[in-house]
């Protein structure tokens, strides 16, 4: 029978267009044209919808990957999923994580569950679908396809679903309206009524629908960013104006895997909950000493952490007022704070942390999702 | 003989001008005109040199305090030291901590060292002295006076020296230059060459000089913000354009105290070092369970934390690049990140965290000062 | 019969709480407790909904005016209308314009129309009405009342209606929702879907309804910030979180006036249309030489200019793309640009310019309202 | 004898990497590999030293130009000068102006002076020279070389000198300090003490030295950004971290030209002086009607405007206070305001406007340089 062997390689980036880390992996034979399945990264820049750092990174990585695969740059998306999240405020090191997958012949299922990965692209999402049921359904379908690709059938084995969907731009709004369509918002920011967060949140509800976390019957255009009781505990979503399709990567654990990696996840109970971050490391199998992650394990076994940093919708944390919701820079600061929460636990800055939205269907109200990939013990 | 009894009351503020918490303390007899020695707080607003939230808070608190003491508002400074640090980005709750001191007659010294406090104002600092030896020397003199006032002679017993000094404004620069004087910078921001940081750093070196952390012989205009090997481990300084004098409050532990409080401090080794924050709590006497501060102690015995959040001068943390130094919003984000680091350890958001400067003589290169006041056990 | 004599005095402000200019006017007998009808000003600060510069100015001016009138500060609103617009980015000098009105006995109507003013407060506007028909209707009613107060019945004689209405705050949203009400937006910014612009735009439609610029039958919650063909050519509105009532001041010209002032207005055709500004000066009666306003007239006869600077909803100006709509700082920059457009024509920086919203019912799509008060010739 | 024929083609850019306008010019034969001498443009993005929009534009344009010329991208600088200024806040349309020059054989000098252009690269400028005499001298030498290349010997015929020089980056500072060198500033922003403005200002003084506007004897490291009486009236300079060499393009008028274009320039007397902009158009030969530029001429004869928008070093404009110097966003807003001043006169948004610095040696204190290229009449 077939089993997966998945690896995750984290390459810090010196500039948005830096492909030297990937090239070194390619030169060393660690990534191959037929094993590379996803590039997941944080790119430096404003993090806004017109973040040229992210756009340039996307162009440069797509060009490099095209050459690596031997296909035109505009066909790369058929082979490798890109999830580039813009903005590295604070203590988030710009980096690209390359995810590879080999299929190997094995005599039987493994004795324990190990990391598997699956990916899928969605149908195109026109601007009028952004932040609405059209986007939700297409993400749900793609999530199901990615689970199938990963060989995962039980949602409990799914620990992380990364999704990148189209947002809106001035041009795409104009396009929609010229065709007599409305759009969910004319606000192109990631502010509380911005198109960016509607896109992210529709994507999260799409994942929740696919995993059965939210029944389809409860979903409608009207619940997006209104009914916060509906959410996914494993969806991390982002959006970019230049995209036309959604892209989904599912990470889970399966007996049909010979990976040396395992993934786990947890949810923080509020915005300052370092324990939630520690629980994600625990869930993935990291050892703890005296209530804190073992230093040796952090150095040798922790491969990567993926976290959201959504700003709570309330102005209260544990009963005290904060002013973050009122802050003109809340989007940047909210993302930066998540980076600090994670880095203060992992002891490193190369963590994938996206966020800055105010409230989200990614995780429960006030809490955030954290997933960790850990190397299994020899 | 005389001993001090010091208390610290933390009042969250609903607006910059909110004096209701202080009024409630006054009504309850917890603060009295002859016991109130300092108001130390975080005020909401931009945190910039023209932060009207901070200026308004200063005006409103001074007015309230004047009425409370029965003196004109402009004489309040002779009786109560104000240290208001502007800017509560992220998870820093706006608040005012009222520090009171009673002198009581006791038969002998205490069996252990408890919290004492002393304060002093400095001579006026004209704009041409800001960020230079004039400011350093006047802060040193005031620090010595505040130690005397606290009854502290051994610098080892000093755990926190809060200083507020004049910065520069367009008007004060004009004034200096009209008198043929130069000023240290024409940049009124807290950017790396801004007047705000020069003022803060001269103040820190003044404390270091008073405590013998840096020999006077090594000090000169030229070392300010140039020789980072010179620093204080207990100075927390801030500056505001509207001030004309420096104000110093010294906190330490002494046998000549009957306080139910004790102070301790530590220094973080780098910008993401949560252990450094925990060490400050340990230093002050908080119990730890399984490597983490005891939850009950956090709830019942931790009175207040004071921390700096200075951005490291390097673009590397533990060997990885961050982009914070390049960030146009570094000042806000840097301050916010310190707030998160502390809150993730203390489990609360009412912490005094000031900072955002890039590099400082407050603490060693890359590290930050954290002080904690803890209630002694019954 | 009775006629009005209206004066407008412009006082630059050194700080948000600076009342020295008003005091000097009071000392000189130019403003009196029974003649002061409105204070209209620009206050320095962030311009955001939690702009402490504006809040502090409001508190300080209200206190001063209370003392001046001999009434408690919280009753000032019954006597004097305050329209304080926060944010002076760029070349907008912080200032307060005091508007006075005397009633004098005259034998007959004047030979030409001169400046009259009227004001009215509205009923309280709970948070659920902000940006909706409730606010529109209450502003319409107050506008009608203010016209009556001014003695104006023909809308053609109305050249400027300044309105200040409540916006939303975290607290007022919580209040509304605790009572089972919805609010128009959870975005507290002045972004394109922010509560601030919904409030401003409902107020503008209220004026348009009162003046017959838009028939009531066309108005509904659904048209606010959606149907841009509905607008007022004379409404300048702003909003602030701390308000509970709307306040309206109407300026027009009437034969029942003995003022030495006249008002006029015009609308710019697009965002860079300096001619529109010049047309407002022409409309008010300023002389022009060689296509430009006469320098002597600018210096001696131009009393004050009031202008909006709403960002166009399109990313095109005269066929070329601009990136302003995409800009994270669009609110500040948009307001600043209006300040420059006006200052470059008037040759001075003490102009009242509010704005920064993206699109508005204040003026036609892309255009902005400019009103000018000019001294009549001797 | 040889004469130049110079053309300027302005191409709006849809994205930073948009080369379609240049390609269309190439396809139409308007620009040829041997006639293209400079690309001068405004690129959208933050305008900060790590503006990825500008960096990406530079990479993409260099790649396109390399292919067009048939040389490797890293040799393009030897053939075509790039002056890309980042940041299009407000009403500045992102665009690239292609400057071409043909040498044609003519029997004699022209009857009037027409546009000529010359360019030169400088020797490499290591980080320790940025903002200092090293940079000044190398720019002076390159300016002289560019004048020679243009065939201009009389500085009075020079109307615009565009210079792009290296700024500093975290990496280049590290490099300098590792070699025991100091740098002019550790502030990487364009704030008043930032490396960006020191670089720009050293470049301006280099031009002033070459043109004899400032005698070499008065120049030293100490006068840069200190002695504002030293300035150039034709230097427009900008800087970028990624550069290693300076690049200079000189524009002037000469009888040895058969261009259909003429250039002129003027200096504004202060930050709101629209007359200064009009004077630049006049200087270049545009017709005026009734004090304003003739509408037909604006549409058909005005080719391009180049302007600086340096923020005045004083907080007063025509006797009134502005708060721009205190503004955290002064850099963006200052640049945007210049864009409005120019656009309100030219009636278009495709103007080259760079700036945002506070004070500069580019133009006299408070004033700014404006140059205009106008088509001669048939």
Coordinates of N, CA and C in Angstrom, one line a residue, chain D residues 151-317:
Chain D
X151 N 26.1 68.7 -23.2 CA 26.6 69.8 -24.0 C 26.3 71.2 -23.3
X152 N 26.1 71.2 -22.0 CA 25.8 72.4 -21.3 C 27.0 72.9 -20.6
X153 N 27.3 74.2 -20.7 CA 28.5 74.7 -19.9 C 28.0 75.8 -19.0
X154 N 27.0 76.5 -19.3 CA 26.6 77.6 -18.5 C 25.5 77.1 -17.5
X155 N 25.8 77.2 -16.2 CA 24.8 76.7 -15.2 C 23.4 77.3 -15.4
X156 N 23.4 78.5 -16.0 CA 22.1 79.2 -16.1 C 21.2 78.4 -17.1
X157 N 21.8 77.6 -17.9 CA 21.0 76.9 -18.9 C 20.5 75.5 -18.3
X158 N 20.9 75.2 -17.1 CA 20.5 74.0 -16.4 C 19.2 74.3 -15.6
X159 N 18.2 73.5 -15.9 CA 16.9 73.8 -15.2 C 16.5 72.6 -14.3
X160 N 17.2 71.5 -14.4 CA 16.8 70.4 -13.5 C 17.9 69.4 -13.5
X161 N 18.3 69.0 -12.3 CA 19.3 68.0 -12.1 C 18.7 66.9 -11.2
X162 N 18.4 65.8 -11.8 CA 17.8 64.7 -11.0 C 18.9 63.7 -10.5
X163 N 18.9 63.4 -9.3 CA 20.0 62.6 -8.7 C 19.3 61.5 -7.9
X164 N 19.8 60.3 -8.1 CA 19.4 59.2 -7.2 C 20.7 58.7 -6.6
X165 N 20.8 58.6 -5.3 CA 22.0 58.2 -4.6 C 21.7 57.0 -3.6
X166 N 22.7 56.3 -3.2 CA 22.5 55.3 -2.2 C 22.1 55.9 -0.8
X167 N 21.2 55.3 -0.1 CA 20.9 55.6 1.3 C 21.6 54.6 2.1
X168 N 21.0 54.4 3.3 CA 21.6 53.4 4.2 C 20.6 52.3 4.5
X169 N 21.0 51.2 4.8 CA 20.1 50.1 5.2 C 20.8 49.5 6.5
X170 N 20.0 48.7 7.2 CA 20.5 48.0 8.3 C 21.8 47.2 7.9
X171 N 21.7 46.6 6.8 CA 22.9 45.8 6.3 C 24.1 46.7 6.0
X172 N 23.8 47.8 5.3 CA 25.0 48.6 4.9 C 25.6 49.3 6.1
X173 N 24.8 49.6 7.1 CA 25.3 50.2 8.4 C 26.2 49.2 9.0
X174 N 25.7 47.9 9.1 CA 26.5 46.9 9.7 C 27.8 46.7 9.0
X175 N 27.8 46.8 7.7 CA 29.0 46.6 6.9 C 30.0 47.8 7.2
X176 N 29.5 49.0 7.3 CA 30.4 50.1 7.5 C 31.0 50.0 8.9
X177 N 30.2 49.6 9.9 CA 30.7 49.6 11.3 C 31.6 48.4 11.4
X178 N 31.4 47.3 10.7 CA 32.3 46.2 10.8 C 33.7 46.6 10.3
X179 N 33.7 47.6 9.4 CA 35.0 48.1 8.9 C 35.5 49.3 9.7
X180 N 34.9 49.5 10.9 CA 35.4 50.6 11.8 C 35.0 52.0 11.3
X181 N 34.0 52.1 10.4 CA 33.5 53.4 10.0 C 32.3 53.8 10.7
X182 N 32.0 55.1 10.8 CA 30.7 55.5 11.3 C 29.8 55.9 10.2
X183 N 28.5 56.0 10.5 CA 27.5 56.4 9.5 C 26.9 57.7 10.0
X184 N 26.3 58.4 9.1 CA 25.7 59.7 9.4 C 24.5 59.6 10.4
X185 N 23.8 58.5 10.3 CA 22.6 58.3 11.2 C 22.2 56.9 11.3
X186 N 21.7 56.5 12.4 CA 21.1 55.1 12.5 C 19.6 55.1 12.3
X187 N 19.1 56.2 11.9 CA 17.7 56.4 11.7 C 17.5 56.1 10.2
X188 N 16.8 55.0 9.8 CA 16.7 54.7 8.4 C 15.5 55.3 7.8
X189 N 14.8 56.2 8.5 CA 13.6 56.8 7.9 C 14.0 58.1 7.2
X190 N 12.9 58.8 6.7 CA 13.1 60.1 6.1 C 12.7 61.2 7.1
X191 N 12.8 60.8 8.4 CA 12.6 61.8 9.5 C 13.7 62.8 9.5
X192 N 13.6 63.8 10.3 CA 14.5 65.0 10.2 C 15.9 64.6 10.5
X193 N 16.2 63.5 11.1 CA 17.6 63.1 11.3 C 17.9 61.8 10.7
X194 N 17.0 61.4 9.7 CA 17.1 60.1 9.1 C 18.2 60.1 8.0
X195 N 18.7 58.9 7.8 CA 19.7 58.7 6.8 C 19.2 59.1 5.4
X196 N 17.9 58.9 5.1 CA 17.4 59.1 3.8 C 17.5 60.6 3.5
X197 N 17.2 61.5 4.4 CA 17.3 62.9 4.1 C 18.8 63.4 4.0
X198 N 19.6 62.8 4.9 CA 21.1 63.2 4.7 C 21.6 62.8 3.4
X199 N 21.2 61.7 2.9 CA 21.6 61.3 1.5 C 21.1 62.2 0.5
X200 N 19.8 62.5 0.6 CA 19.2 63.4 -0.4 C 19.9 64.8 -0.4
X201 N 20.2 65.3 0.8 CA 20.7 66.6 1.0 C 22.2 66.7 0.6
X202 N 22.9 65.6 0.9 CA 24.3 65.6 0.4 C 24.3 65.7 -1.2
X203 N 23.4 65.0 -1.8 CA 23.3 65.0 -3.2 C 22.9 66.4 -3.7
X204 N 22.0 67.0 -3.0 CA 21.6 68.4 -3.5 C 22.8 69.4 -3.4
X205 N 23.6 69.2 -2.3 CA 24.8 70.1 -2.2 C 25.8 69.8 -3.2
X206 N 25.8 68.5 -3.6 CA 26.8 68.1 -4.7 C 26.4 68.8 -6.0
X207 N 25.1 68.9 -6.3 CA 24.7 69.6 -7.5 C 25.0 71.1 -7.3
X208 N 24.7 71.6 -6.1 CA 25.0 73.1 -5.9 C 26.4 73.4 -6.1
X209 N 27.3 72.5 -5.7 CA 28.7 72.7 -5.8 C 29.1 72.6 -7.3
X210 N 28.5 71.7 -8.0 CA 28.9 71.6 -9.5 C 28.4 72.8 -10.2
X211 N 27.3 73.4 -9.9 CA 26.7 74.5 -10.6 C 27.2 75.9 -10.1
X212 N 28.0 75.8 -9.0 CA 28.5 77.1 -8.5 C 27.5 77.8 -7.6
X213 N 26.4 77.1 -7.3 CA 25.4 77.8 -6.4 C 26.0 77.9 -5.0
X214 N 26.8 77.0 -4.6 CA 27.5 77.0 -3.3 C 29.0 76.8 -3.6
X215 N 29.8 77.7 -3.1 CA 31.3 77.5 -3.3 C 31.7 76.3 -2.4
X216 N 32.6 75.5 -3.0 CA 33.1 74.3 -2.3 C 33.7 74.6 -0.9
X217 N 34.3 75.8 -0.8 CA 34.9 76.2 0.5 C 33.9 76.2 1.6
X218 N 32.6 76.4 1.3 CA 31.6 76.5 2.4 C 31.1 75.1 2.8
X219 N 31.5 74.1 2.0 CA 30.9 72.8 2.2 C 31.8 71.9 3.2
X220 N 31.1 71.2 4.0 CA 31.7 70.2 4.9 C 30.6 69.3 5.5
X221 N 31.1 68.2 6.1 CA 30.1 67.3 6.7 C 29.1 68.1 7.6
X222 N 29.7 69.1 8.3 CA 28.9 69.8 9.3 C 27.8 70.7 8.8
X223 N 27.9 71.1 7.6 CA 26.8 71.9 7.1 C 25.6 71.2 6.6
X224 N 25.7 69.9 6.3 CA 24.6 69.1 5.8 C 23.5 69.1 6.8
X225 N 22.3 69.5 6.4 CA 21.1 69.6 7.2 C 21.4 70.6 8.4
X226 N 22.3 71.5 8.3 CA 22.4 72.5 9.4 C 22.4 73.9 8.9
X227 N 23.1 74.1 7.8 CA 23.2 75.5 7.2 C 22.2 75.5 6.0
X228 N 21.0 76.0 6.3 CA 20.0 76.0 5.2 C 20.2 77.1 4.2
X229 N 21.1 78.0 4.4 CA 21.4 79.0 3.4 C 22.1 78.5 2.2
X230 N 22.6 77.3 2.3 CA 23.3 76.6 1.2 C 22.3 75.7 0.5
X231 N 22.0 76.0 -0.8 CA 21.1 75.1 -1.5 C 21.2 75.2 -3.0
X232 N 20.6 74.3 -3.6 CA 20.5 74.3 -5.1 C 19.0 74.7 -5.5
X233 N 18.9 75.4 -6.6 CA 17.6 75.7 -7.1 C 17.1 74.8 -8.2
X234 N 17.9 73.8 -8.5 CA 17.5 72.9 -9.6 C 17.7 71.4 -9.3
X235 N 18.2 71.1 -8.0 CA 18.5 69.7 -7.7 C 17.3 69.0 -7.1
X236 N 16.9 67.9 -7.7 CA 15.9 67.0 -7.1 C 16.5 65.7 -6.9
X237 N 16.6 65.3 -5.6 CA 17.4 64.2 -5.3 C 16.5 63.2 -4.5
X238 N 16.8 61.9 -4.7 CA 16.2 60.9 -3.8 C 17.2 59.8 -3.6
X239 N 16.9 58.9 -2.7 CA 17.8 57.9 -2.3 C 17.1 56.6 -2.1
X240 N 17.9 55.5 -2.2 CA 17.3 54.2 -2.0 C 18.4 53.3 -1.5
X241 N 18.0 52.4 -0.5 CA 18.9 51.6 0.1 C 19.7 50.6 -0.8
X242 N 19.0 50.2 -1.8 CA 19.6 49.2 -2.7 C 20.7 49.7 -3.6
X243 N 20.8 51.0 -3.7 CA 21.8 51.5 -4.7 C 23.2 51.5 -4.2
X244 N 24.2 51.4 -5.0 CA 25.6 51.5 -4.6 C 26.3 52.7 -5.3
X245 N 25.7 53.2 -6.4 CA 26.3 54.3 -7.2 C 25.2 55.4 -7.2
X246 N 25.7 56.7 -7.4 CA 24.8 57.7 -7.7 C 24.5 57.8 -9.2
X247 N 23.4 58.3 -9.6 CA 23.0 58.5 -11.0 C 22.5 59.9 -11.1
X248 N 22.9 60.6 -12.2 CA 22.6 62.0 -12.4 C 22.0 62.2 -13.8
X249 N 20.9 62.9 -13.9 CA 20.4 63.3 -15.2 C 20.3 64.8 -15.2
X250 N 20.9 65.5 -16.1 CA 20.8 66.9 -16.2 C 19.9 67.3 -17.4
X251 N 18.9 68.2 -17.1 CA 18.1 68.8 -18.2 C 18.3 70.3 -18.3
X252 N 18.5 70.7 -19.5 CA 18.7 72.1 -19.8 C 18.3 72.5 -21.2
X253 N 18.5 73.8 -21.5 CA 18.1 74.2 -22.8 C 19.4 74.7 -23.5
X254 N 19.5 74.4 -24.8 CA 20.7 74.7 -25.6 C 20.4 75.0 -27.0
X255 N 21.2 75.8 -27.7 CA 21.1 76.0 -29.1 C 21.5 74.8 -29.9
X256 N 22.2 73.9 -29.3 CA 22.6 72.7 -30.0 C 21.6 71.6 -29.8
X257 N 20.3 72.0 -30.1 CA 19.2 71.1 -29.9 C 18.2 71.3 -31.0
X258 N 17.6 70.3 -31.5 CA 16.5 70.4 -32.4 C 15.2 69.8 -31.8
X259 N 15.3 69.7 -30.4 CA 14.1 69.1 -29.7 C 12.9 70.0 -30.0
X260 N 11.7 69.4 -29.9 CA 10.5 70.2 -29.9 C 10.0 70.5 -28.5
X261 N 10.9 70.4 -27.5 CA 10.6 70.6 -26.1 C 11.5 71.7 -25.6
X262 N 11.0 72.4 -24.5 CA 11.8 73.4 -23.8 C 11.5 73.1 -22.3
X263 N 12.5 73.4 -21.5 CA 12.3 73.2 -20.0 C 12.5 74.5 -19.3
X264 N 11.8 74.7 -18.2 CA 11.9 75.9 -17.4 C 11.7 75.5 -16.0
X265 N 12.0 76.4 -15.1 CA 11.8 76.1 -13.6 C 11.6 77.3 -12.8
X266 N 11.1 77.1 -11.6 CA 10.9 78.2 -10.7 C 10.9 77.6 -9.3
X267 N 10.9 78.5 -8.3 CA 10.9 78.0 -6.9 C 9.7 78.6 -6.2
X268 N 9.0 77.8 -5.5 CA 7.9 78.3 -4.7 C 8.4 79.1 -3.5
X269 N 7.7 80.2 -3.1 CA 8.2 80.9 -2.0 C 7.9 80.3 -0.6
X270 N 6.8 79.5 -0.6 CA 6.5 78.8 0.6 C 5.6 77.6 0.2
X271 N 5.2 76.8 1.2 CA 4.6 75.5 1.0 C 3.2 75.5 0.3
X272 N 2.6 76.7 0.3 CA 1.2 76.8 -0.3 C 1.2 77.7 -1.5
X273 N 2.4 77.9 -2.1 CA 2.5 78.9 -3.1 C 2.2 78.4 -4.5
X274 N 1.0 78.4 -4.9 CA 0.6 77.9 -6.3 C 1.2 78.8 -7.3
X275 N 1.4 80.1 -7.0 CA 2.1 80.9 -8.0 C 3.4 80.4 -8.4
X276 N 4.2 79.8 -7.5 CA 5.5 79.3 -7.8 C 5.3 78.2 -8.9
X277 N 4.3 77.4 -8.7 CA 4.1 76.3 -9.7 C 3.8 76.9 -11.1
X278 N 2.9 78.0 -11.1 CA 2.5 78.6 -12.3 C 3.8 79.3 -12.9
X279 N 4.7 79.8 -12.1 CA 5.9 80.4 -12.7 C 6.8 79.4 -13.4
X280 N 6.8 78.2 -12.9 CA 7.6 77.2 -13.6 C 7.0 76.9 -15.0
X281 N 5.6 76.9 -15.1 CA 5.0 76.7 -16.4 C 5.3 77.9 -17.3
X282 N 5.2 79.1 -16.7 CA 5.6 80.3 -17.5 C 7.0 80.3 -18.0
X283 N 7.9 79.9 -17.1 CA 9.3 79.9 -17.4 C 9.6 78.9 -18.6
X284 N 8.8 77.9 -18.7 CA 9.0 76.9 -19.8 C 8.3 77.4 -21.1
X285 N 7.5 78.4 -21.0 CA 6.9 79.0 -22.2 C 5.5 78.7 -22.4
X286 N 4.8 78.2 -21.4 CA 3.3 78.0 -21.5 C 2.6 79.3 -21.5
X287 N 1.6 79.4 -22.3 CA 0.8 80.6 -22.3 C -0.2 80.7 -21.2
X288 N -0.5 81.9 -20.7 CA -1.4 82.2 -19.6 C -2.5 83.0 -20.1
X289 N -3.7 82.8 -19.6 CA -4.9 83.6 -19.9 C -5.5 84.0 -18.6
X290 N -5.7 85.3 -18.4 CA -6.3 85.7 -17.2 C -5.6 85.2 -15.9
X291 N -4.3 85.2 -15.9 CA -3.6 84.8 -14.7 C -3.5 83.3 -14.5
X292 N -4.1 82.5 -15.4 CA -4.1 81.1 -15.2 C -3.6 80.5 -16.5
X293 N -2.9 79.3 -16.3 CA -2.4 78.6 -17.5 C -3.5 78.4 -18.5
X294 N -3.3 78.6 -19.8 CA -4.2 78.4 -20.8 C -4.6 77.0 -20.9
X295 N -6.0 76.7 -20.8 CA -6.5 75.3 -20.8 C -6.0 74.5 -22.0
X296 N -6.0 75.1 -23.1 CA -5.6 74.4 -24.3 C -4.1 74.0 -24.3
X297 N -3.3 75.0 -23.8 CA -1.9 74.7 -23.6 C -1.6 73.6 -22.6
X298 N -2.4 73.6 -21.5 CA -2.2 72.5 -20.5 C -2.5 71.2 -21.2
X299 N -3.5 71.2 -22.0 CA -3.9 69.9 -22.6 C -2.9 69.4 -23.7
X300 N -2.4 70.4 -24.5 CA -1.6 70.0 -25.7 C -0.2 70.3 -25.6
X301 N 0.3 71.2 -24.8 CA 1.7 71.6 -24.8 C 2.5 71.2 -23.6
X302 N 1.8 71.1 -22.4 CA 2.5 70.7 -21.2 C 2.8 69.2 -21.2
X303 N 4.1 68.9 -21.2 CA 4.5 67.5 -21.3 C 4.7 66.9 -20.0
X304 N 5.4 67.6 -19.1 CA 5.6 66.9 -17.8 C 6.0 68.0 -16.8
X305 N 5.7 67.8 -15.5 CA 6.2 68.6 -14.4 C 6.9 67.8 -13.4
X306 N 8.0 68.3 -13.0 CA 8.9 67.6 -11.9 C 8.9 68.6 -10.7
X307 N 8.5 68.1 -9.6 CA 8.5 69.0 -8.4 C 8.9 68.3 -7.1
X308 N 9.5 69.1 -6.3 CA 9.8 68.6 -4.9 C 8.8 69.1 -4.0
X309 N 8.6 68.4 -2.9 CA 7.6 68.8 -1.9 C 8.3 68.6 -0.5
X310 N 9.2 69.5 -0.2 CA 9.9 69.4 1.1 C 9.1 70.2 2.1
X311 N 8.9 69.6 3.3 CA 8.2 70.2 4.3 C 9.0 71.3 4.9
X312 N 8.4 72.5 5.1 CA 9.2 73.6 5.7 C 9.7 73.2 7.1
X313 N 10.9 73.7 7.5 CA 11.5 73.5 8.8 C 10.8 74.2 9.9
X314 N 10.0 75.2 9.5 CA 9.3 76.0 10.5 C 7.9 75.5 10.7
X315 N 7.3 75.8 11.9 CA 5.9 75.4 12.1 C 4.9 76.6 11.7
X316 N 5.5 77.5 11.0 CA 4.6 78.7 10.6 C 4.6 78.8 9.1
X317 N 3.4 79.0 8.6 CA 3.2 79.4 7.2 C 2.5 80.7 7.1

